[in-house]
Amino acid sequence: AQTVTQSQPEMSVQEAETVTLSCTYDTSESDYYLFWYKQPPSRQMILVIRQEAYKQQNATENRFSVNFQKAAKSFSLKISDSQLGDAAMYFCAYRTRSTGNQFYFGTGTSLTVIP
Amino acid sequence: NAGVTQTPKFRVLKTGQSMTLLCAQDMNHEYMYWYRQDPGMGLRLIHYSVGEGTTAKGEVPDGYNVSRLKKQNFLLGLESAAPSQTSVYFCASSYSNPLSQGAGANVLTFGAGSRLTVL
């Protein structure tokens, strides 16, 4: 069974600093997709960044980047120049190309940004 | 550009009552999903659908039923609500083809969530 683990229930970062959120996953597949979703207090789930497993290059989206280590099954999110608006719950997710293309989510990391 | 719309956004039920959550998407997505979100548990898949007229069980299907009579709609039903079903429910949709390209490929698009309280 596929599982996604986020070992940091809560994290905090000073405004303008950098923070890294951890995610590991367990899979027997070689082709899959990984995502980070952000959930602000509004409750809306917002896609932050995605990574295709077949791509070796780490994905980046402005201040957000990932460190994808396929052999280690690790997918961490780095937020640079943290802003107050980055405060939210962050979920790591995995999508398999088999078994109905299901998405599996971690338990989330609550990020606080300190002014 | 509505995306995924869930109704209602809030509901309070008494134990044993029934209700239906409606999810509608206007992106022509083949796949639709119902998740529940509980503190410390992340999002857990209840049921999903790979196309009109088809449904399948997810991780936590007990106590819920679903139907997908039209491609754009996915209904989640609670026949006899229990306090353990107090949660925030999210509907989501996606394209089915993993090879789809473009910004929307392989991405889950979520509704705004529905908070259900069972007393």
CSV table of N, CA and C in Angstrom, one decimal, chain A residues 34-92:
chain,number,residue,atom,x,y,z
A,34,LEU,N,4.2,13.6,-7.6
A,34,LEU,CA,4.2,14.1,-6.3
A,34,LEU,C,3.8,15.5,-6.3
A,35,PHE,N,3.1,15.9,-5.2
A,35,PHE,CA,2.5,17.3,-5.1
A,35,PHE,C,2.7,17.8,-3.7
A,36,TRP,N,2.7,19.1,-3.6
A,36,TRP,CA,2.5,19.8,-2.4
A,36,TRP,C,1.3,20.7,-2.5
A,37,TYR,N,0.4,20.6,-1.6
A,37,TYR,CA,-0.8,21.4,-1.5
A,37,TYR,C,-0.7,22.3,-0.3
A,38,LYS,N,-1.3,23.5,-0.4
A,38,LYS,CA,-1.4,24.4,0.7
A,38,LYS,C,-2.8,24.6,1.1
A,39,GLN,N,-3.1,24.6,2.4
A,39,GLN,CA,-4.4,24.9,2.8
A,39,GLN,C,-4.4,26.0,3.8
A,40,PRO,N,-4.7,27.2,3.4
A,40,PRO,CA,-4.8,28.4,4.3
A,40,PRO,C,-6.0,28.3,5.2
A,41,PRO,N,-6.2,29.2,6.1
A,41,PRO,CA,-7.3,29.2,7.0
A,41,PRO,C,-8.7,29.2,6.3
A,42,SER,N,-8.7,29.7,5.0
A,42,SER,CA,-9.9,29.7,4.2
A,42,SER,C,-10.4,28.3,3.9
A,43,ARG,N,-9.5,27.3,4.1
A,43,ARG,CA,-9.8,25.9,3.9
A,43,ARG,C,-9.6,25.4,2.5
A,44,GLN,N,-9.5,26.3,1.5
A,44,GLN,CA,-9.3,26.0,0.1
A,44,GLN,C,-8.0,25.3,-0.1
A,45,MET,N,-8.0,24.2,-0.8
A,45,MET,CA,-6.8,23.5,-1.1
A,45,MET,C,-6.2,24.0,-2.4
A,46,ILE,N,-4.9,24.5,-2.3
A,46,ILE,CA,-4.2,25.2,-3.4
A,46,ILE,C,-3.0,24.4,-3.8
A,47,LEU,N,-2.8,24.1,-5.1
A,47,LEU,CA,-1.6,23.4,-5.5
A,47,LEU,C,-0.5,24.4,-5.4
A,48,VAL,N,0.6,23.9,-4.8
A,48,VAL,CA,1.8,24.7,-4.7
A,48,VAL,C,2.8,24.3,-5.8
A,49,ILE,N,3.1,23.0,-5.9
A,49,ILE,CA,4.1,22.5,-6.8
A,49,ILE,C,3.9,21.1,-7.1
A,50,ARG,N,4.3,20.6,-8.2
A,50,ARG,CA,4.2,19.2,-8.6
A,50,ARG,C,5.5,18.7,-9.2
A,51,GLN,N,5.7,17.4,-9.1
A,51,GLN,CA,7.0,16.8,-9.6
A,51,GLN,C,6.6,15.4,-10.3
A,52,GLU,N,7.1,15.2,-11.5
A,52,GLU,CA,6.9,13.9,-12.1
A,52,GLU,C,8.1,13.1,-11.7
A,53,ALA,N,7.9,11.8,-11.3
A,53,ALA,CA,8.9,11.0,-10.8
A,53,ALA,C,10.0,10.7,-11.9
A,54,TYR,N,9.6,10.7,-13.2
A,54,TYR,CA,10.5,10.4,-14.2
A,54,TYR,C,11.5,11.5,-14.5
A,55,LYS,N,11.2,12.7,-14.0
A,55,LYS,CA,12.1,13.9,-14.2
A,55,LYS,C,13.1,14.0,-13.1
A,56,GLN,N,14.3,14.1,-13.4
A,56,GLN,CA,15.4,14.2,-12.4
A,56,GLN,C,15.5,15.6,-11.9
A,57,GLN,N,15.1,16.6,-12.7
A,57,GLN,CA,15.3,18.0,-12.3
A,57,GLN,C,14.2,18.3,-11.3
A,58,ASN,N,14.6,19.0,-10.2
A,58,ASN,CA,13.7,19.4,-9.2
A,58,ASN,C,12.8,20.5,-9.7
A,59,ALA,N,11.5,20.4,-9.3
A,59,ALA,CA,10.6,21.5,-9.7
A,59,ALA,C,10.7,22.7,-8.9
A,60,THR,N,10.5,23.9,-9.5
A,60,THR,CA,10.5,25.1,-8.8
A,60,THR,C,9.3,26.0,-9.3
A,61,GLU,N,8.8,26.7,-8.4
A,61,GLU,CA,7.7,27.7,-8.7
A,61,GLU,C,8.0,28.9,-7.8
A,62,ASN,N,8.6,29.9,-8.4
A,62,ASN,CA,8.9,31.1,-7.7
A,62,ASN,C,9.7,30.8,-6.4
A,63,ARG,N,9.2,31.1,-5.3
A,63,ARG,CA,9.9,31.0,-4.0
A,63,ARG,C,9.8,29.5,-3.5
A,64,PHE,N,9.1,28.7,-4.2
A,64,PHE,CA,8.9,27.3,-3.8
A,64,PHE,C,9.7,26.4,-4.6
A,65,SER,N,10.4,25.5,-4.0
A,65,SER,CA,11.2,24.5,-4.7
A,65,SER,C,11.2,23.2,-4.0
A,66,VAL,N,11.5,22.1,-4.7
A,66,VAL,CA,11.5,20.8,-4.0
A,66,VAL,C,12.8,20.1,-4.1
A,67,ASN,N,13.1,19.2,-3.2
A,67,ASN,CA,14.3,18.4,-3.3
A,67,ASN,C,13.7,17.0,-3.4
A,68,PHE,N,13.8,16.4,-4.6
A,68,PHE,CA,13.2,15.1,-4.9
A,68,PHE,C,14.3,14.1,-4.9
A,69,GLN,N,14.3,13.2,-4.0
A,69,GLN,CA,15.3,12.1,-3.9
A,69,GLN,C,14.6,10.8,-4.2
A,70,LYS,N,14.6,10.3,-5.4
A,70,LYS,CA,13.7,9.2,-5.8
A,70,LYS,C,14.2,7.9,-5.0
A,71,ALA,N,15.5,7.7,-5.0
A,71,ALA,CA,16.0,6.5,-4.3
A,71,ALA,C,15.6,6.5,-2.8
A,72,ALA,N,15.7,7.6,-2.2
A,72,ALA,CA,15.3,7.7,-0.8
A,72,ALA,C,13.8,7.9,-0.6
A,73,LYS,N,13.1,8.0,-1.7
A,73,LYS,CA,11.6,8.3,-1.6
A,73,LYS,C,11.3,9.5,-0.7
A,74,SER,N,12.0,10.5,-1.0
A,74,SER,CA,11.9,11.8,-0.2
A,74,SER,C,11.5,12.9,-1.1
A,75,PHE,N,10.6,13.8,-0.6
A,75,PHE,CA,10.1,14.9,-1.4
A,75,PHE,C,9.9,16.1,-0.5
A,76,SER,N,10.9,16.9,-0.3
A,76,SER,CA,10.8,18.0,0.6
A,76,SER,C,10.5,19.3,-0.1
A,77,LEU,N,9.8,20.2,0.6
A,77,LEU,CA,9.4,21.5,0.0
A,77,LEU,C,10.2,22.6,0.7
A,78,LYS,N,10.9,23.4,-0.1
A,78,LYS,CA,11.6,24.5,0.5
A,78,LYS,C,10.9,25.8,0.1
A,79,ILE,N,10.7,26.6,1.1
A,79,ILE,CA,10.0,27.9,0.9
A,79,ILE,C,11.1,29.0,1.2
A,80,SER,N,11.4,29.8,0.3
A,80,SER,CA,12.4,30.8,0.4
A,80,SER,C,11.7,32.2,0.7
A,81,ASP,N,12.4,33.1,1.4
A,81,ASP,CA,11.9,34.4,1.6
A,81,ASP,C,10.5,34.3,2.1
A,82,SER,N,10.3,33.6,3.2
A,82,SER,CA,8.9,33.3,3.7
A,82,SER,C,8.1,34.6,3.9
A,83,GLN,N,6.9,34.5,3.6
A,83,GLN,CA,6.0,35.7,3.7
A,83,GLN,C,4.8,35.3,4.7
A,84,LEU,N,4.2,36.3,5.2
A,84,LEU,CA,3.1,36.0,6.2
A,84,LEU,C,2.0,35.2,5.5
A,85,GLY,N,1.8,35.4,4.2
A,85,GLY,CA,0.8,34.7,3.5
A,85,GLY,C,1.1,33.2,3.3
A,86,ASP,N,2.3,32.8,3.6
A,86,ASP,CA,2.7,31.4,3.5
A,86,ASP,C,2.2,30.6,4.7
A,87,ALA,N,1.7,31.2,5.7
A,87,ALA,CA,1.2,30.5,6.9
A,87,ALA,C,0.0,29.7,6.5
A,88,ALA,N,0.1,28.4,6.7
A,88,ALA,CA,-1.0,27.5,6.2
A,88,ALA,C,-0.6,26.0,6.6
A,89,MET,N,-1.5,25.1,6.4
A,89,MET,CA,-1.3,23.7,6.5
A,89,MET,C,-0.8,23.2,5.1
A,90,TYR,N,0.3,22.5,5.1
A,90,TYR,CA,0.9,22.0,3.8
A,90,TYR,C,0.8,20.5,3.8
A,91,PHE,N,0.2,20.0,2.7
A,91,PHE,CA,0.1,18.5,2.5
A,91,PHE,C,0.9,18.1,1.4
A,92,CYS,N,1.6,17.0,1.6
A,92,CYS,CA,2.3,16.3,0.6
A,92,CYS,C,1.4,15.2,0.0
